[in-house]
Coordinates of C-alpha atoms in Angstrom, one line a residue:
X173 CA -78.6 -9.8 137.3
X174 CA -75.4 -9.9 139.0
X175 CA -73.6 -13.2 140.6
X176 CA -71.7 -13.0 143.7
X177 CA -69.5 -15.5 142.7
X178 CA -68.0 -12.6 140.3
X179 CA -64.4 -12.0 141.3
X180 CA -63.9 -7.9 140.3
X181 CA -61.0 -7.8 138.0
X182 CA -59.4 -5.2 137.1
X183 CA -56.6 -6.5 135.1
X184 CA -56.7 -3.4 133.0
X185 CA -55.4 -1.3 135.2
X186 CA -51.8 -1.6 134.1
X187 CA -50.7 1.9 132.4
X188 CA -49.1 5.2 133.7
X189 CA -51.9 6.8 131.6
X190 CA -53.1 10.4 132.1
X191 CA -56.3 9.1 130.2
X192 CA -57.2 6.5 132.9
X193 CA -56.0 9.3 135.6
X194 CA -58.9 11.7 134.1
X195 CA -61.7 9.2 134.1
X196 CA -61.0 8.5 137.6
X197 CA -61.5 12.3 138.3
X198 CA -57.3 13.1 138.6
X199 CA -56.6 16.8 137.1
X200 CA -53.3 16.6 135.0
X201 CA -52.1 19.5 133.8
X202 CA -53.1 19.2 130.1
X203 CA -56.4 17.4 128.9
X204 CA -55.2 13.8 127.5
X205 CA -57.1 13.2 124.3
X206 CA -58.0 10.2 122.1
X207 CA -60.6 10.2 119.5
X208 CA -64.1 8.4 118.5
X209 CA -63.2 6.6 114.9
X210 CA -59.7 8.2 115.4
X211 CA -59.3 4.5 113.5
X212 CA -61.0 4.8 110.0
X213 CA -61.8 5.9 107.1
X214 CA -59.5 9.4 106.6
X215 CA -56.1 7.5 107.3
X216 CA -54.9 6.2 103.9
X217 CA -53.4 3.5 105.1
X218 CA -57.1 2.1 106.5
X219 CA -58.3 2.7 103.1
X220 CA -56.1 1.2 100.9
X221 CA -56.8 -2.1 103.6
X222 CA -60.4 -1.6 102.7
X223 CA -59.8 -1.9 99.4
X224 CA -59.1 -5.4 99.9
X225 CA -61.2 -6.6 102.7
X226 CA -65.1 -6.0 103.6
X227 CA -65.7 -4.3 106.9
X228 CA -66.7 -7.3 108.5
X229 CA -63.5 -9.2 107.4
X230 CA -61.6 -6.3 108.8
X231 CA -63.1 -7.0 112.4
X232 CA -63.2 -10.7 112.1
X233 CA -59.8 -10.9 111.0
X234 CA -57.3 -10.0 114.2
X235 CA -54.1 -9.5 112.5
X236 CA -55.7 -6.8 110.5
X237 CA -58.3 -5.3 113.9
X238 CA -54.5 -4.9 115.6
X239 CA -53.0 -2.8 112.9
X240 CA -55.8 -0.9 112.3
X241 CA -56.4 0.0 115.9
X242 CA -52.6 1.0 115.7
X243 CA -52.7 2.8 112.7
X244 CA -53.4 6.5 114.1
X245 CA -51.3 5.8 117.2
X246 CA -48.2 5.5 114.2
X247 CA -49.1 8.9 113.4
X248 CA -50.3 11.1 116.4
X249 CA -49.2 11.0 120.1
X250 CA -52.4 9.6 121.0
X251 CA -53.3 9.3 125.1
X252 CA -55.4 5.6 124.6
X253 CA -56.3 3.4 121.7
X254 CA -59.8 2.0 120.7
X255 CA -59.9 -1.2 119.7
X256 CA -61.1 -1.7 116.1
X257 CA -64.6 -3.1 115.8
X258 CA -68.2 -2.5 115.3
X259 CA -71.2 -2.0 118.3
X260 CA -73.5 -4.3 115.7
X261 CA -70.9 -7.7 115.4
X262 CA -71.9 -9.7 118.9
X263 CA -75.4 -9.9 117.3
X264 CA -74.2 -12.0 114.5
X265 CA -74.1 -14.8 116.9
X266 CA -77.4 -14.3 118.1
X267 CA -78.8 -15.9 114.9
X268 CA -78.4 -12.4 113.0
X269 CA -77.4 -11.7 109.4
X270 CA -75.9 -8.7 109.2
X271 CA -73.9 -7.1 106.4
X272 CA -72.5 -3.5 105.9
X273 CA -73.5 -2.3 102.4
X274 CA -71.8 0.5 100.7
X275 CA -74.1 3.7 100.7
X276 CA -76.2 2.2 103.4
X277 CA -74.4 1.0 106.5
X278 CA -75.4 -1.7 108.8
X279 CA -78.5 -3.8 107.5
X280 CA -80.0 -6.8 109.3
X281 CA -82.1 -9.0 106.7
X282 CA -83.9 -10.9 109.6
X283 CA -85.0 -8.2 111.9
X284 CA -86.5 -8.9 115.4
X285 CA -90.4 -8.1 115.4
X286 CA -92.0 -10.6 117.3
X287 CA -92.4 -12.7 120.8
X288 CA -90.7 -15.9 119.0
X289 CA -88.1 -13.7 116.6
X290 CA -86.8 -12.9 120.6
X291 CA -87.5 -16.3 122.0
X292 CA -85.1 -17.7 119.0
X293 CA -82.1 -15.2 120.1
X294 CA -79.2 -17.1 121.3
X295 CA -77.1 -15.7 124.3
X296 CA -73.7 -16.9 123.5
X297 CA -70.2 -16.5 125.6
X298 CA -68.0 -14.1 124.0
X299 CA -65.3 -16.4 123.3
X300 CA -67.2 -18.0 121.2
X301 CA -68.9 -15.0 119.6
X302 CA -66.2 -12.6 119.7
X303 CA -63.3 -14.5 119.7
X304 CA -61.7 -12.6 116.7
X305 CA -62.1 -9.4 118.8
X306 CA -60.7 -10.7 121.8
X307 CA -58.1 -12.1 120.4
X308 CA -57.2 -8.4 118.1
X309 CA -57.2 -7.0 122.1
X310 CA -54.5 -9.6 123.2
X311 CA -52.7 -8.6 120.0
X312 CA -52.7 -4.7 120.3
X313 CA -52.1 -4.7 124.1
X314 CA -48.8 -6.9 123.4
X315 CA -48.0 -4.1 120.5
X316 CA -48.6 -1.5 123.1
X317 CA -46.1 -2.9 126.1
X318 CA -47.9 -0.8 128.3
X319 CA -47.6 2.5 127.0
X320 CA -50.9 3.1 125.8
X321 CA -54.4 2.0 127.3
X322 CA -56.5 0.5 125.2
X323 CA -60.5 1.2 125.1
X324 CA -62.8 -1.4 124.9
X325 CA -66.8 -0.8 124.2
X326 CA -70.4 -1.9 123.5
X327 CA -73.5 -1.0 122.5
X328 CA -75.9 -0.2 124.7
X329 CA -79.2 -2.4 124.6
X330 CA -81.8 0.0 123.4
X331 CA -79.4 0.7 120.5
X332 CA -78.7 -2.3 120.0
X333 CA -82.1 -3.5 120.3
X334 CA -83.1 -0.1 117.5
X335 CA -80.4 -1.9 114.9
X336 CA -82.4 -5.3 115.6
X337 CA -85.9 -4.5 115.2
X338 CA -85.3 -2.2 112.1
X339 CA -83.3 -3.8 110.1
X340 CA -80.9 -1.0 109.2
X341 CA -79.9 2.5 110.4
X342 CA -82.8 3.4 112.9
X343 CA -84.1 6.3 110.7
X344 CA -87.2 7.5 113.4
X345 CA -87.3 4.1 114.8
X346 CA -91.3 3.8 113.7
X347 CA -90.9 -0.7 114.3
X348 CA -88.7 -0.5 117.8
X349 CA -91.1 2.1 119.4
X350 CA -93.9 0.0 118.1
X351 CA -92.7 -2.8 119.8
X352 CA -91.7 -1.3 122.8
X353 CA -95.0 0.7 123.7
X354 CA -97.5 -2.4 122.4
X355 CA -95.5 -5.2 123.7
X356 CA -93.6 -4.2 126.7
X357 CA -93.1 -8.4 128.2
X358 CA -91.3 -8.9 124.2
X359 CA -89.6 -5.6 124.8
X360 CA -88.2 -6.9 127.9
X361 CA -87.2 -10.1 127.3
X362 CA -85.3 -8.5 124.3
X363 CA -83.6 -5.9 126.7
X364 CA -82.5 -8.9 129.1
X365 CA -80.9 -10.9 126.5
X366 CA -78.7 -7.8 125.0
X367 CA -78.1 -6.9 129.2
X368 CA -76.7 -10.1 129.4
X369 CA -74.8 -10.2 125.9
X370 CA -73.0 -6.6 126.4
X371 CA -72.0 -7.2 130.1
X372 CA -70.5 -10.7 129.4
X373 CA -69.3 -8.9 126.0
X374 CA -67.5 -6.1 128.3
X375 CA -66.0 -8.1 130.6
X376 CA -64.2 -10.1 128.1
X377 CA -62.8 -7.3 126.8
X378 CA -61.1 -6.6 130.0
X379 CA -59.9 -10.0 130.4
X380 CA -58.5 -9.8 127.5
X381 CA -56.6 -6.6 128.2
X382 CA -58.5 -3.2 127.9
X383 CA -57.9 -0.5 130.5
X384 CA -61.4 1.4 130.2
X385 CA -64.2 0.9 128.3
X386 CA -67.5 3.1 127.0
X387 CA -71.2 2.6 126.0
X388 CA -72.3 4.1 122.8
X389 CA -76.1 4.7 123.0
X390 CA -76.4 6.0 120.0
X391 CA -80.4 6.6 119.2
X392 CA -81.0 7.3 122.8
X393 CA -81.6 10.8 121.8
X394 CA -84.7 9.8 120.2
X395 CA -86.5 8.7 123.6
X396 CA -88.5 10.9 125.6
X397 CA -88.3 11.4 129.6
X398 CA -90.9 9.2 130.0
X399 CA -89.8 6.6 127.5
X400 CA -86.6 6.4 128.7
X401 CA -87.7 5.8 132.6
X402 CA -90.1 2.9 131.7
X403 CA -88.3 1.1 129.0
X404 CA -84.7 2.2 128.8
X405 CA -83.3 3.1 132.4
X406 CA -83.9 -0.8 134.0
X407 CA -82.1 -2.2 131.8
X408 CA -79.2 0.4 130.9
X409 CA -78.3 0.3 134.7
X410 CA -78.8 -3.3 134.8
X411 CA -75.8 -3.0 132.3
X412 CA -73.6 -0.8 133.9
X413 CA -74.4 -2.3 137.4
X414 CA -73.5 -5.7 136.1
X415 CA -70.1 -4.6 134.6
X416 CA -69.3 -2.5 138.3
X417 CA -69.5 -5.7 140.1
X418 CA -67.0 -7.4 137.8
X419 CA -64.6 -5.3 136.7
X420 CA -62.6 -1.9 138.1
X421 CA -61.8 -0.2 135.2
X422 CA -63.1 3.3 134.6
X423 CA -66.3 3.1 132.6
X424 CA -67.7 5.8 130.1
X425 CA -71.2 6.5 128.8
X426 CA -71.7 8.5 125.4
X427 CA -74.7 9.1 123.5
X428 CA -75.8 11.9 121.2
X429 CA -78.7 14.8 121.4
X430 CA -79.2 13.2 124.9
X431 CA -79.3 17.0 126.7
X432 CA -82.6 17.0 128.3
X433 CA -81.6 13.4 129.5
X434 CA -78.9 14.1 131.5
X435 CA -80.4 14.7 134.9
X436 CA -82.1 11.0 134.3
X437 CA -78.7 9.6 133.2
X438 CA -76.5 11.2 135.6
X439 CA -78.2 8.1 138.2
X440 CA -75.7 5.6 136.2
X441 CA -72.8 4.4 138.0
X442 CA -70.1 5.3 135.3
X443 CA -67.1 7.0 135.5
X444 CA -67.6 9.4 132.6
X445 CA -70.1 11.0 130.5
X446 CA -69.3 11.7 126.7
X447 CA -71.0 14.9 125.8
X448 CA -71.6 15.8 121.9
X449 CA -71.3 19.1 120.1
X450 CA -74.9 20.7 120.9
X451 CA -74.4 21.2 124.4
X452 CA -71.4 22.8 126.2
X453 CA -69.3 21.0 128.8
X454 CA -70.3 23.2 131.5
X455 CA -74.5 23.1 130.5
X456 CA -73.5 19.5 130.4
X457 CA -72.0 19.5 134.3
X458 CA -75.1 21.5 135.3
X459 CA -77.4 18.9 133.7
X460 CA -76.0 15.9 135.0
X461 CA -76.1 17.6 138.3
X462 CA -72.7 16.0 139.8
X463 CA -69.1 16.4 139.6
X464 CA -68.1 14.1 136.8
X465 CA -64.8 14.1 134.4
X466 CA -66.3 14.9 130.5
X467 CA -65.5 14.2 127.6
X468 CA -65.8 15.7 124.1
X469 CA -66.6 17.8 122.4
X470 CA -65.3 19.3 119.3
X471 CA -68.2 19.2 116.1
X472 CA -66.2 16.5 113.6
X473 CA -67.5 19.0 110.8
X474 CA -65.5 21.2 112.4
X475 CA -62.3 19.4 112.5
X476 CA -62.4 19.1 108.5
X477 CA -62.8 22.8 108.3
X478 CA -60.2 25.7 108.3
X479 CA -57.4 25.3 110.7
X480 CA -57.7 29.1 112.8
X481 CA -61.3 27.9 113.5
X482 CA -60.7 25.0 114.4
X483 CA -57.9 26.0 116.8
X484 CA -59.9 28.4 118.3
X485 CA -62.9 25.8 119.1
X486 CA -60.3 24.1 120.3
X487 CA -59.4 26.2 122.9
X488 CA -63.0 27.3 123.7
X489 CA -63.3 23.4 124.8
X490 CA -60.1 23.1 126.3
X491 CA -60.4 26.3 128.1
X492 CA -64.1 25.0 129.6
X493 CA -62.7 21.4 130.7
X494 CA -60.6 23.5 133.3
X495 CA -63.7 23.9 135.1
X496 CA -64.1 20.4 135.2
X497 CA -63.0 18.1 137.9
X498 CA -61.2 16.2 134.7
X499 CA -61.3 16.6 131.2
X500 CA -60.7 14.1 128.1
X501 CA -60.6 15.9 124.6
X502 CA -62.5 14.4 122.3
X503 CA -65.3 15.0 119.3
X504 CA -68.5 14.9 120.0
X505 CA -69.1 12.1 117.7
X506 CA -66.4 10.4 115.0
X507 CA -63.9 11.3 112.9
X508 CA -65.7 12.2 109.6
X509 CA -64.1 10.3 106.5
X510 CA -63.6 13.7 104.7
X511 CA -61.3 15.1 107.2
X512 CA -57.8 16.4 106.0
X513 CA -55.2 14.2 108.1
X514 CA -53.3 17.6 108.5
X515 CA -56.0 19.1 110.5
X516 CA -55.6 15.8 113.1
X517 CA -52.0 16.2 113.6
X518 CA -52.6 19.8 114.0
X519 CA -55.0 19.5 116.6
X520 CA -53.1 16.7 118.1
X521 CA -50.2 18.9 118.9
X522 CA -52.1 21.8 119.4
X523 CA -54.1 20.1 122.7
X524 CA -51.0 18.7 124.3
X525 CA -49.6 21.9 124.3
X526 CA -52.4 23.9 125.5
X527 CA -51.8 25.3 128.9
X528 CA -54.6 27.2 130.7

């Protein structure tokens, strides 16, 4: 899937950043930490914006992507930025009609179910999808002068393909497995348009200005071994591969309940792995097989609980990445809207003055 004629760029590579340092495998002395949804819905200041706007107006509108993304780094001595947006909005441009609902989340009122629902998917550039991102990127890296690196993303395409074919939040994904185990041509014509979308997608983002980016895979935890080698793994390096030969940032893979996976996944090319809460960081290393910088992994439940636990989970994390050839705090999945804004800062400053 990849030209030759792709020059590598790797105009993200612009910060003094201790996060871009780690994912490159370069030991600091304390873990640099950003994280997932650190942008969202337990900062007042994003809510009283959401007040006003609809989630998708919030992404398509750049002005207000850029000071949402900069919202928590006003408040906490971050270590990188994540620009604001969703893995679900290059589909719109696909032919897709997606709206977030309150209560319900993503939903998709003309799922993908068929030969000719994929035939009829369009395969557009990014700038002309995801313009309003893009441009939100060239707005918070000019914000940023430098200081910060900024985080672009996707979605992988077997989640992304799990949002198209059911319509809504996966749930136990009863239409995508149908379609993928009794029509495994449709199945891979699908998984070679969303290849070709996210790569393009990813690249763009670098272009525009991000310093690293990750895949979320979020539902790949719902694949078996043998699942995953026949109908996930092709095209999910196909993915990575594609981005490697274009662009020299550091590149991070994340997904969820993904455990007995890991000696499958540790094959990809990335720079990375995200690890969730229900497996430690070093069970994680000994999964994956290979020296790799982690990140995670604090529970999110946990960080809206009492502070003394919450420090000393903390630590327990902190205390295991120094076993690690490099270590990024993180949670093990997003910021939880309930959490008390007091226990972030806390954590904030307790991490980046944790010494081993």
């Amino acid at each position: 899937m990849g030209e030759a004629a792709h020059e590598n760029i790797g105009v993200g590579v612009k910060s003094s950043s201790k996060f871009i340092d780690a994912l490159r495998g370069e030991r600091g002395e304390t873990s640099p930490m950003w994280m997932m949804r650190q942008a969202g819905r337990y900062l007042p200041e994003y809510r009283a914006l959401r007040e006003h706007n609809s989630m998708l107006q919030m992404v398509m509108t750049p002005e207000l992507a850029c000071e949402v993304t900069l919202q928590p780094l006003r408040r906490f001595p971050l270590d990188a930025a994540i620009i604001f947006a969703d893995i679900l909005t290059p589909l719109i441009g696909m032919g897709i009609n997606l709206e977030f609902k309150k209560g319900e989340g993503p939903v998709i009122d003309n799922p993908v179910r068929s030969a000719k629902d994929v035939a009829n998917l369009r395969v557009p550039t990014p700038q002309e999808n995801v313009g309003y991102t893009l441009d939100a990127i060239r707005m918070v890296v000019s914000e940023l002068r430098g200081k910060t690196p900024l985080i672009g993303f996707c979605g992988a395409p077997f989640t992304l393909a799990c949002y198209l074919i059911q319509g809504e939040s996966p749930g136990d994904l009863e239409y995508t497995k149908g379609l993928m185990v009794g029509d495994p041509e449709t199945w891979r014509a699908l998984q070679l348009k969303l290849v070709k979308l996210s790569a393009d997608y990813l690249v763009a983002q670098v272009e525009a200005g991000c310093e690293s980016l990750q895949i979320f895979d979020s539902w790949l935890g719902y694949v078996g071994p043998r699942e995953y080698d026949r109908f996930v793994e092709p095209y999910l390096h196909a993915l990575v591969d594609e981005v490697r030969s274009r662009v020299s940032v550091p590149v991070v893979f994340f997904a969820t309940s993904v455990a007995g996976l890991f000696p499958r996944l540790s094959k990809l090319s990335v720079d990375a792995f995200g690890v969730d809460w229900r497996v430690s960081l070093p069970q994680a290393r000994a999964l994956l097989g290979r020296d790799t910088p982690l990140q995670g992994n604090l529970d999110p439940q946990i960080l809206a609980g009492p502070w003394e636990y919450i420090r000393s989970s903390a630590q327990a994390i902190l205390d295991e990445g120094r076993g690690l050839p490099a270590h990024v705090f993180n949670l093990g999945h997003g910021i939880l809207p309930h959490t008390p804004v007091e226990n972030v800062e806390r954590l904030v400053e307790f991490v980046r003055s944790y010494r081993a």
